[in-house]
Amino acid sequence: MRKQIVAGNWKMNNDLSQTDALISDLKGKTRTSDAEVMIAPTFTNLYAASQALKGSDIEVVAQNMHFAENGAYTGEISAGMLKSIGVNTVILGHSERREYFNETDELLAKKVDAALAKGMRVIFCFGEELADRKASNEETVVGDQIKNALFHLEAAAFQNIVLAYEPVWAIGTGETASPEQAQDMHAFIRKTLADKYGNNIADQVSILYGGSVKPSNAEEIFSKPDVDGGLIGGASLNADDFFAIVNAF
Ligand code: PEP
């Protein structure tokens, strides 16, 4: 059985007191689904968040990391540093990292390797831009992103990989892929995995959808057979909305 996952990407939002307040709100919510729940605060608040959520069923994950173990990389954070504060999962390849910080598939392959080498789980993000979809190139773009960053891995590595399909045109825009568009792409992604690694692996990997998921559309999107949950940006900053999405399963 694939894991159902709802992960909140807080991006560069919430200082320490806002992080504390949102976590208190989240702890007060009632859960009616079995989905794994994760939140990704900023680096400066990861330790406080992981302490505040110790023993709870909400996992604290990082939004990014560097591929090196340590060294002269001013401003960067390594997998080992994340693990030392109890963070065992990292989001890599978010479209904002690709767009504003020039993260390429080649760089992301190194980050994926570094995270897996430390025993971390990776939520690997990818997705096409609007121009790609208008040109009907979305499958080629998505297929290449996956192959370039992940297809050097051994099959066993996929036990620690979660995929997150996030069409760039739907992130933070209020525009969502239709449930059918999401399902079509998720089925394509699963087939791409199956062609390389076989059906067993492809069937085990959770594929999340991200892009303006909200309480009003989560249930329909999550009802699709190849959609195993969501990576949630804006709506994860409000505990009621986030838990309405968690409980949409
Ligand atoms: C995201 O940043 O991963 C995301 C999906 O954002 P939003 O939900 O705000 O579109």
PDB file of C-alpha atoms and ligand atoms in Angstrom:
ATOM      1  CA  MET A   1       0.000   0.000   0.000  1.00  0.00           C
ATOM      2  CA  ARG A   2       1.305   3.417  -0.929  1.00  0.00           C
ATOM      3  CA  LYS A   3       1.527   6.033   1.789  1.00  0.00           C
ATOM      4  CA  GLN A   4      -0.852   8.939   1.624  1.00  0.00           C
ATOM      5  CA  ILE A   5       0.979  12.119   2.559  1.00  0.00           C
ATOM      6  CA  VAL A   6       0.047  15.749   3.072  1.00  0.00           C
ATOM      7  CA  ALA A   7       3.056  18.048   3.444  1.00  0.00           C
ATOM      8  CA  GLY A   8       2.884  21.763   4.180  1.00  0.00           C
ATOM      9  CA  ASN A   9       5.635  23.873   2.622  1.00  0.00           C
ATOM     10  CA  TRP A  10       5.764  27.057   4.679  1.00  0.00           C
ATOM     11  CA  LYS A  11       8.391  28.613   2.389  1.00  0.00           C
ATOM     12  CA  MET A  12       9.945  31.832   3.787  1.00  0.00           C
ATOM     13  CA  ASN A  13       7.040  32.511   6.143  1.00  0.00           C
ATOM     14  CA  ASN A  14       6.655  32.556   9.939  1.00  0.00           C
ATOM     15  CA  ASP A  15       9.230  33.788  12.427  1.00  0.00           C
ATOM     16  CA  LEU A  16       9.810  31.868  15.665  1.00  0.00           C
ATOM     17  CA  SER A  17       6.753  33.094  17.546  1.00  0.00           C
ATOM     18  CA  GLN A  18       4.528  32.610  14.503  1.00  0.00           C
ATOM     19  CA  THR A  19       5.943  29.106  14.121  1.00  0.00           C
ATOM     20  CA  ASP A  20       5.120  28.336  17.764  1.00  0.00           C
ATOM     21  CA  ALA A  21       1.605  29.715  17.324  1.00  0.00           C
ATOM     22  CA  LEU A  22       0.865  27.768  14.150  1.00  0.00           C
ATOM     23  CA  ILE A  23       2.210  24.558  15.687  1.00  0.00           C
ATOM     24  CA  SER A  24      -0.042  25.043  18.734  1.00  0.00           C
ATOM     25  CA  ASP A  25      -2.988  25.473  16.375  1.00  0.00           C
ATOM     26  CA  LEU A  26      -2.025  22.352  14.438  1.00  0.00           C
ATOM     27  CA  LYS A  27      -1.729  20.311  17.649  1.00  0.00           C
ATOM     28  CA  GLY A  28      -5.286  21.260  18.534  1.00  0.00           C
ATOM     29  CA  LYS A  29      -6.786  19.883  15.324  1.00  0.00           C
ATOM     30  CA  THR A  30      -8.645  16.614  15.045  1.00  0.00           C
ATOM     31  CA  ARG A  31      -7.381  14.148  12.505  1.00  0.00           C
ATOM     32  CA  THR A  32      -9.845  11.918  10.651  1.00  0.00           C
ATOM     33  CA  SER A  33      -7.500  10.565   7.983  1.00  0.00           C
ATOM     34  CA  ASP A  34      -4.523   8.218   8.161  1.00  0.00           C
ATOM     35  CA  ALA A  35      -2.383  10.342   5.871  1.00  0.00           C
ATOM     36  CA  GLU A  36       1.154  11.105   7.006  1.00  0.00           C
ATOM     37  CA  VAL A  37       1.366  14.785   7.860  1.00  0.00           C
ATOM     38  CA  MET A  38       4.492  16.922   7.481  1.00  0.00           C
ATOM     39  CA  ILE A  39       5.330  20.581   7.819  1.00  0.00           C
ATOM     40  CA  ALA A  40       8.384  22.347   6.412  1.00  0.00           C
ATOM     41  CA  PRO A  41       9.249  25.504   8.369  1.00  0.00           C
ATOM     42  CA  THR A  42      12.288  27.660   7.535  1.00  0.00           C
ATOM     43  CA  PHE A  43      15.759  26.506   8.588  1.00  0.00           C
ATOM     44  CA  THR A  44      15.884  28.822  11.628  1.00  0.00           C
ATOM     45  CA  ASN A  45      12.708  27.292  13.072  1.00  0.00           C
ATOM     46  CA  LEU A  46      13.289  23.629  12.295  1.00  0.00           C
ATOM     47  CA  TYR A  47      14.782  22.807  15.681  1.00  0.00           C
ATOM     48  CA  ALA A  48      12.047  24.550  17.656  1.00  0.00           C
ATOM     49  CA  ALA A  49       9.397  22.915  15.478  1.00  0.00           C
ATOM     50  CA  SER A  50      10.890  19.455  15.816  1.00  0.00           C
ATOM     51  CA  GLN A  51      11.083  19.873  19.606  1.00  0.00           C
ATOM     52  CA  ALA A  52       7.517  21.163  19.804  1.00  0.00           C
ATOM     53  CA  LEU A  53       6.239  18.246  17.721  1.00  0.00           C
ATOM     54  CA  LYS A  54       8.321  15.485  19.344  1.00  0.00           C
ATOM     55  CA  GLY A  55       6.099  12.456  19.898  1.00  0.00           C
ATOM     56  CA  SER A  56       3.301  13.873  17.743  1.00  0.00           C
ATOM     57  CA  ASP A  57       2.168  12.487  14.404  1.00  0.00           C
ATOM     58  CA  ILE A  58       3.314  15.564  12.494  1.00  0.00           C
ATOM     59  CA  GLU A  59       6.801  15.257  10.997  1.00  0.00           C
ATOM     60  CA  VAL A  60       9.038  18.296  10.615  1.00  0.00           C
ATOM     61  CA  VAL A  61      10.872  18.375   7.276  1.00  0.00           C
ATOM     62  CA  ALA A  62      13.336  20.751   5.603  1.00  0.00           C
ATOM     63  CA  GLN A  63      12.728  22.825   2.474  1.00  0.00           C
ATOM     64  CA  ASN A  64      16.220  22.394   1.043  1.00  0.00           C
ATOM     65  CA  MET A  65      19.807  21.309   1.814  1.00  0.00           C
ATOM     66  CA  HIS A  66      23.290  21.335   0.299  1.00  0.00           C
ATOM     67  CA  PHE A  67      24.929  18.251  -1.192  1.00  0.00           C
ATOM     68  CA  ALA A  68      28.237  18.569   0.656  1.00  0.00           C
ATOM     69  CA  GLU A  69      28.742  17.123   4.147  1.00  0.00           C
ATOM     70  CA  ASN A  70      30.432  20.294   5.369  1.00  0.00           C
ATOM     71  CA  GLY A  71      32.980  22.849   4.248  1.00  0.00           C
ATOM     72  CA  ALA A  72      33.256  26.253   2.650  1.00  0.00           C
ATOM     73  CA  TYR A  73      29.665  26.740   1.508  1.00  0.00           C
ATOM     74  CA  THR A  74      28.643  29.932   3.277  1.00  0.00           C
ATOM     75  CA  GLY A  75      24.985  30.034   4.183  1.00  0.00           C
ATOM     76  CA  GLU A  76      24.293  26.385   3.408  1.00  0.00           C
ATOM     77  CA  ILE A  77      22.998  23.491   5.525  1.00  0.00           C
ATOM     78  CA  SER A  78      23.943  19.809   5.172  1.00  0.00           C
ATOM     79  CA  ALA A  79      21.995  16.591   5.524  1.00  0.00           C
ATOM     80  CA  GLY A  80      24.000  15.707   8.643  1.00  0.00           C
ATOM     81  CA  MET A  81      23.059  19.016  10.258  1.00  0.00           C
ATOM     82  CA  LEU A  82      19.388  18.379   9.567  1.00  0.00           C
ATOM     83  CA  LYS A  83      19.608  14.869  10.966  1.00  0.00           C
ATOM     84  CA  SER A  84      21.335  16.147  14.102  1.00  0.00           C
ATOM     85  CA  ILE A  85      18.219  18.152  14.983  1.00  0.00           C
ATOM     86  CA  GLY A  86      15.804  15.315  14.251  1.00  0.00           C
ATOM     87  CA  VAL A  87      14.880  16.258  10.677  1.00  0.00           C
ATOM     88  CA  ASN A  88      14.848  13.137   8.502  1.00  0.00           C
ATOM     89  CA  THR A  89      13.063  14.303   5.366  1.00  0.00           C
ATOM     90  CA  VAL A  90      13.936  17.061   2.914  1.00  0.00           C
ATOM     91  CA  ILE A  91      12.090  18.704   0.032  1.00  0.00           C
ATOM     92  CA  LEU A  92      14.358  18.999  -3.018  1.00  0.00           C
ATOM     93  CA  GLY A  93      13.819  20.516  -6.445  1.00  0.00           C
ATOM     94  CA  HIS A  94      10.990  22.885  -5.603  1.00  0.00           C
ATOM     95  CA  SER A  95      10.267  25.085  -8.622  1.00  0.00           C
ATOM     96  CA  GLU A  96      11.173  28.192  -6.616  1.00  0.00           C
ATOM     97  CA  ARG A  97      14.616  26.707  -5.958  1.00  0.00           C
ATOM     98  CA  ARG A  98      14.941  25.860  -9.653  1.00  0.00           C
ATOM     99  CA  GLU A  99      13.772  29.296 -10.796  1.00  0.00           C
ATOM    100  CA  TYR A 100      15.326  31.723  -8.280  1.00  0.00           C
ATOM    101  CA  PHE A 101      18.412  29.751  -7.272  1.00  0.00           C
ATOM    102  CA  ASN A 102      19.233  28.126 -10.601  1.00  0.00           C
ATOM    103  CA  GLU A 103      18.994  24.581  -9.283  1.00  0.00           C
ATOM    104  CA  THR A 104      19.504  22.233 -12.198  1.00  0.00           C
ATOM    105  CA  ASP A 105      18.676  18.555 -12.563  1.00  0.00           C
ATOM    106  CA  GLU A 106      22.407  17.799 -12.249  1.00  0.00           C
ATOM    107  CA  LEU A 107      22.719  19.701  -8.975  1.00  0.00           C
ATOM    108  CA  LEU A 108      19.532  18.085  -7.686  1.00  0.00           C
ATOM    109  CA  ALA A 109      20.888  14.624  -8.472  1.00  0.00           C
ATOM    110  CA  LYS A 110      23.809  15.401  -6.142  1.00  0.00           C
ATOM    111  CA  LYS A 111      21.500  16.656  -3.419  1.00  0.00           C
ATOM    112  CA  VAL A 112      19.310  13.559  -3.731  1.00  0.00           C
ATOM    113  CA  ASP A 113      22.393  11.341  -3.416  1.00  0.00           C
ATOM    114  CA  ALA A 114      23.622  13.238  -0.356  1.00  0.00           C
ATOM    115  CA  ALA A 115      20.259  13.029   1.403  1.00  0.00           C
ATOM    116  CA  LEU A 116      19.839   9.321   0.684  1.00  0.00           C
ATOM    117  CA  ALA A 117      23.406   8.600   1.780  1.00  0.00           C
ATOM    118  CA  LYS A 118      22.499  10.012   5.191  1.00  0.00           C
ATOM    119  CA  GLY A 119      19.375   7.854   5.340  1.00  0.00           C
ATOM    120  CA  MET A 120      17.028  10.759   4.739  1.00  0.00           C
ATOM    121  CA  ARG A 121      13.771  10.647   2.868  1.00  0.00           C
ATOM    122  CA  VAL A 122      13.452  12.976  -0.132  1.00  0.00           C
ATOM    123  CA  ILE A 123      10.334  14.705  -1.422  1.00  0.00           C
ATOM    124  CA  PHE A 124      11.457  15.375  -4.970  1.00  0.00           C
ATOM    125  CA  CYS A 125       9.555  18.144  -6.787  1.00  0.00           C
ATOM    126  CA  PHE A 126       9.259  18.801 -10.492  1.00  0.00           C
ATOM    127  CA  GLY A 127       6.720  20.124 -12.953  1.00  0.00           C
ATOM    128  CA  GLU A 128       6.302  21.903 -16.244  1.00  0.00           C
ATOM    129  CA  GLU A 129       5.898  25.606 -16.911  1.00  0.00           C
ATOM    130  CA  LEU A 130       2.859  27.094 -18.607  1.00  0.00           C
ATOM    131  CA  ALA A 131       4.665  27.417 -21.949  1.00  0.00           C
ATOM    132  CA  ASP A 132       5.497  23.698 -21.842  1.00  0.00           C
ATOM    133  CA  ARG A 133       1.865  22.784 -21.311  1.00  0.00           C
ATOM    134  CA  LYS A 134       0.675  25.165 -24.027  1.00  0.00           C
ATOM    135  CA  ALA A 135       3.099  23.474 -26.399  1.00  0.00           C
ATOM    136  CA  SER A 136       1.898  20.026 -25.203  1.00  0.00           C
ATOM    137  CA  ASN A 137       5.421  19.339 -23.950  1.00  0.00           C
ATOM    138  CA  GLU A 138       4.545  18.667 -20.334  1.00  0.00           C
ATOM    139  CA  GLU A 139       5.255  14.942 -20.396  1.00  0.00           C
ATOM    140  CA  THR A 140       8.641  15.385 -22.056  1.00  0.00           C
ATOM    141  CA  VAL A 141       9.660  18.052 -19.537  1.00  0.00           C
ATOM    142  CA  VAL A 142       8.473  16.089 -16.513  1.00  0.00           C
ATOM    143  CA  GLY A 143       9.928  12.819 -17.813  1.00  0.00           C
ATOM    144  CA  ASP A 144      13.312  14.486 -18.320  1.00  0.00           C
ATOM    145  CA  GLN A 145      13.308  16.101 -14.873  1.00  0.00           C
ATOM    146  CA  ILE A 146      12.693  12.710 -13.262  1.00  0.00           C
ATOM    147  CA  LYS A 147      15.198  10.823 -15.408  1.00  0.00           C
ATOM    148  CA  ASN A 148      17.968  13.409 -15.063  1.00  0.00           C
ATOM    149  CA  ALA A 149      17.799  13.673 -11.277  1.00  0.00           C
ATOM    150  CA  LEU A 150      16.711  10.190 -10.212  1.00  0.00           C
ATOM    151  CA  PHE A 151      17.326   7.503 -12.795  1.00  0.00           C
ATOM    152  CA  HIS A 152      20.922   6.910 -11.739  1.00  0.00           C
ATOM    153  CA  LEU A 153      19.521   5.490  -8.469  1.00  0.00           C
ATOM    154  CA  GLU A 154      19.182   1.831  -7.618  1.00  0.00           C
ATOM    155  CA  ALA A 155      15.617   0.564  -7.314  1.00  0.00           C
ATOM    156  CA  ALA A 156      15.937   0.197  -3.528  1.00  0.00           C
ATOM    157  CA  ALA A 157      16.515   3.937  -3.164  1.00  0.00           C
ATOM    158  CA  PHE A 158      12.890   4.569  -4.100  1.00  0.00           C
ATOM    159  CA  GLN A 159      11.825   3.365  -0.656  1.00  0.00           C
ATOM    160  CA  ASN A 160      13.021   6.777   0.483  1.00  0.00           C
ATOM    161  CA  ILE A 161      11.714   8.882  -2.377  1.00  0.00           C
ATOM    162  CA  VAL A 162       8.378  10.653  -2.554  1.00  0.00           C
ATOM    163  CA  LEU A 163       7.578  12.441  -5.794  1.00  0.00           C
ATOM    164  CA  ALA A 164       5.732  15.752  -5.949  1.00  0.00           C
ATOM    165  CA  TYR A 165       4.309  16.836  -9.279  1.00  0.00           C
ATOM    166  CA  GLU A 166       3.859  20.589  -9.156  1.00  0.00           C
ATOM    167  CA  PRO A 167       2.956  22.308 -12.411  1.00  0.00           C
ATOM    168  CA  VAL A 168       4.685  25.668 -12.117  1.00  0.00           C
ATOM    169  CA  TRP A 169       1.660  27.498 -13.538  1.00  0.00           C
ATOM    170  CA  ALA A 170      -0.433  26.255 -10.599  1.00  0.00           C
ATOM    171  CA  ILE A 171       1.919  27.157  -7.724  1.00  0.00           C
ATOM    172  CA  GLY A 172       0.706  30.099  -5.704  1.00  0.00           C
ATOM    173  CA  THR A 173      -1.437  31.286  -8.597  1.00  0.00           C
ATOM    174  CA  GLY A 174      -4.831  30.106  -7.410  1.00  0.00           C
ATOM    175  CA  GLU A 175      -5.001  28.105 -10.639  1.00  0.00           C
ATOM    176  CA  THR A 176      -5.129  24.354 -10.049  1.00  0.00           C
ATOM    177  CA  ALA A 177      -4.608  21.519 -12.472  1.00  0.00           C
ATOM    178  CA  SER A 178      -7.953  19.825 -12.938  1.00  0.00           C
ATOM    179  CA  PRO A 179      -8.226  16.491 -11.131  1.00  0.00           C
ATOM    180  CA  GLU A 180      -8.095  14.849 -14.576  1.00  0.00           C
ATOM    181  CA  GLN A 181      -4.927  16.728 -15.576  1.00  0.00           C
ATOM    182  CA  ALA A 182      -3.336  15.712 -12.270  1.00  0.00           C
ATOM    183  CA  GLN A 183      -4.370  12.079 -12.699  1.00  0.00           C
ATOM    184  CA  ASP A 184      -3.122  11.939 -16.297  1.00  0.00           C
ATOM    185  CA  MET A 185       0.277  13.283 -15.305  1.00  0.00           C
ATOM    186  CA  HIS A 186       0.553  11.078 -12.209  1.00  0.00           C
ATOM    187  CA  ALA A 187      -0.262   8.011 -14.318  1.00  0.00           C
ATOM    188  CA  PHE A 188       2.438   9.085 -16.797  1.00  0.00           C
ATOM    189  CA  ILE A 189       4.936   9.508 -13.943  1.00  0.00           C
ATOM    190  CA  ARG A 190       4.117   6.074 -12.573  1.00  0.00           C
ATOM    191  CA  LYS A 191       4.508   4.538 -16.026  1.00  0.00           C
ATOM    192  CA  THR A 192       7.860   6.298 -16.443  1.00  0.00           C
ATOM    193  CA  LEU A 193       8.982   4.695 -13.167  1.00  0.00           C
ATOM    194  CA  ALA A 194       7.560   1.311 -14.152  1.00  0.00           C
ATOM    195  CA  ASP A 195       9.370   1.357 -17.509  1.00  0.00           C
ATOM    196  CA  LYS A 196      12.694   1.818 -15.729  1.00  0.00           C
ATOM    197  CA  TYR A 197      12.239   0.004 -12.395  1.00  0.00           C
ATOM    198  CA  GLY A 198       9.223  -2.284 -12.875  1.00  0.00           C
ATOM    199  CA  ASN A 199       5.677  -2.185 -11.585  1.00  0.00           C
ATOM    200  CA  ASN A 200       6.526  -3.129  -7.996  1.00  0.00           C
ATOM    201  CA  ILE A 201       8.620  -0.033  -7.449  1.00  0.00           C
ATOM    202  CA  ALA A 202       6.273   2.204  -9.435  1.00  0.00           C
ATOM    203  CA  ASP A 203       3.315   1.051  -7.362  1.00  0.00           C
ATOM    204  CA  GLN A 204       5.091   1.757  -4.083  1.00  0.00           C
ATOM    205  CA  VAL A 205       6.181   5.331  -4.723  1.00  0.00           C
ATOM    206  CA  SER A 206       3.835   8.003  -3.401  1.00  0.00           C
ATOM    207  CA  ILE A 207       3.206  10.782  -5.904  1.00  0.00           C
ATOM    208  CA  LEU A 208       1.902  14.032  -4.422  1.00  0.00           C
ATOM    209  CA  TYR A 209       0.200  16.807  -6.319  1.00  0.00           C
ATOM    210  CA  GLY A 210       1.047  20.441  -5.554  1.00  0.00           C
ATOM    211  CA  GLY A 211      -0.364  23.659  -6.914  1.00  0.00           C
ATOM    212  CA  SER A 212      -3.054  25.712  -5.207  1.00  0.00           C
ATOM    213  CA  VAL A 213      -4.571  22.793  -3.303  1.00  0.00           C
ATOM    214  CA  LYS A 214      -7.207  24.122  -0.905  1.00  0.00           C
ATOM    215  CA  PRO A 215      -9.971  22.677   1.264  1.00  0.00           C
ATOM    216  CA  SER A 216     -12.438  23.200  -1.599  1.00  0.00           C
ATOM    217  CA  ASN A 217     -10.556  21.122  -4.184  1.00  0.00           C
ATOM    218  CA  ALA A 218      -8.489  18.652  -2.129  1.00  0.00           C
ATOM    219  CA  GLU A 219     -11.076  15.897  -1.900  1.00  0.00           C
ATOM    220  CA  GLU A 220     -11.600  15.674  -5.645  1.00  0.00           C
ATOM    221  CA  ILE A 221      -7.880  15.781  -6.432  1.00  0.00           C
ATOM    222  CA  PHE A 222      -7.037  13.186  -3.748  1.00  0.00           C
ATOM    223  CA  SER A 223      -9.794  10.896  -5.025  1.00  0.00           C
ATOM    224  CA  LYS A 224      -7.797  10.201  -8.181  1.00  0.00           C
ATOM    225  CA  PRO A 225      -6.138   6.764  -8.141  1.00  0.00           C
ATOM    226  CA  ASP A 226      -2.569   7.901  -8.791  1.00  0.00           C
ATOM    227  CA  VAL A 227      -2.672  10.964  -6.538  1.00  0.00           C
ATOM    228  CA  ASP A 228      -1.323   9.959  -3.134  1.00  0.00           C
ATOM    229  CA  GLY A 229      -1.550  13.302  -1.406  1.00  0.00           C
ATOM    230  CA  GLY A 230      -0.447  16.869  -1.697  1.00  0.00           C
ATOM    231  CA  LEU A 231       2.363  19.331  -1.214  1.00  0.00           C
ATOM    232  CA  ILE A 232       0.592  22.399   0.078  1.00  0.00           C
ATOM    233  CA  GLY A 233       1.964  25.942   0.049  1.00  0.00           C
ATOM    234  CA  GLY A 234      -0.335  28.838   0.905  1.00  0.00           C
ATOM    235  CA  ALA A 235      -3.081  26.776   2.531  1.00  0.00           C
ATOM    236  CA  SER A 236      -0.595  25.149   4.919  1.00  0.00           C
ATOM    237  CA  LEU A 237      -0.141  28.471   6.728  1.00  0.00           C
ATOM    238  CA  ASN A 238      -3.597  28.210   8.250  1.00  0.00           C
ATOM    239  CA  ALA A 239      -4.233  25.295  10.623  1.00  0.00           C
ATOM    240  CA  ASP A 240      -7.939  24.991   9.775  1.00  0.00           C
ATOM    241  CA  ASP A 241      -7.298  24.937   6.030  1.00  0.00           C
ATOM    242  CA  PHE A 242      -4.343  22.583   6.348  1.00  0.00           C
ATOM    243  CA  PHE A 243      -6.261  20.088   8.433  1.00  0.00           C
ATOM    244  CA  ALA A 244      -9.282  20.327   6.158  1.00  0.00           C
ATOM    245  CA  ILE A 245      -6.893  19.204   3.403  1.00  0.00           C
ATOM    246  CA  VAL A 246      -5.347  16.455   5.587  1.00  0.00           C
ATOM    247  CA  ASN A 247      -8.851  15.229   6.365  1.00  0.00           C
ATOM    248  CA  ALA A 248      -9.907  15.343   2.705  1.00  0.00           C
ATOM    249  CA  PHE A 249      -8.760  11.719   2.277  1.00  0.00           C
TER     250      PHE A 249
HETATM  251  C1  PEP B   1       4.173  24.775  -3.252  1.00  0.00           C
HETATM  252  O1  PEP B   1       4.855  25.766  -3.074  1.00  0.00           O
HETATM  253  O2  PEP B   1       4.697  23.672  -3.208  1.00  0.00           O
HETATM  254  C2  PEP B   1       2.751  24.946  -3.521  1.00  0.00           C
HETATM  255  C3  PEP B   1       2.100  23.941  -4.005  1.00  0.00           C
HETATM  256  O3  PEP B   1       2.226  26.197  -3.268  1.00  0.00           O
HETATM  257  P1  PEP B   1       0.673  26.587  -3.317  1.00  0.00           P
HETATM  258  O4  PEP B   1      -0.106  25.508  -2.625  1.00  0.00           O
HETATM  259  O5  PEP B   1       0.581  27.903  -2.616  1.00  0.00           O
HETATM  260  O6  PEP B   1       0.305  26.686  -4.777  1.00  0.00           O
END
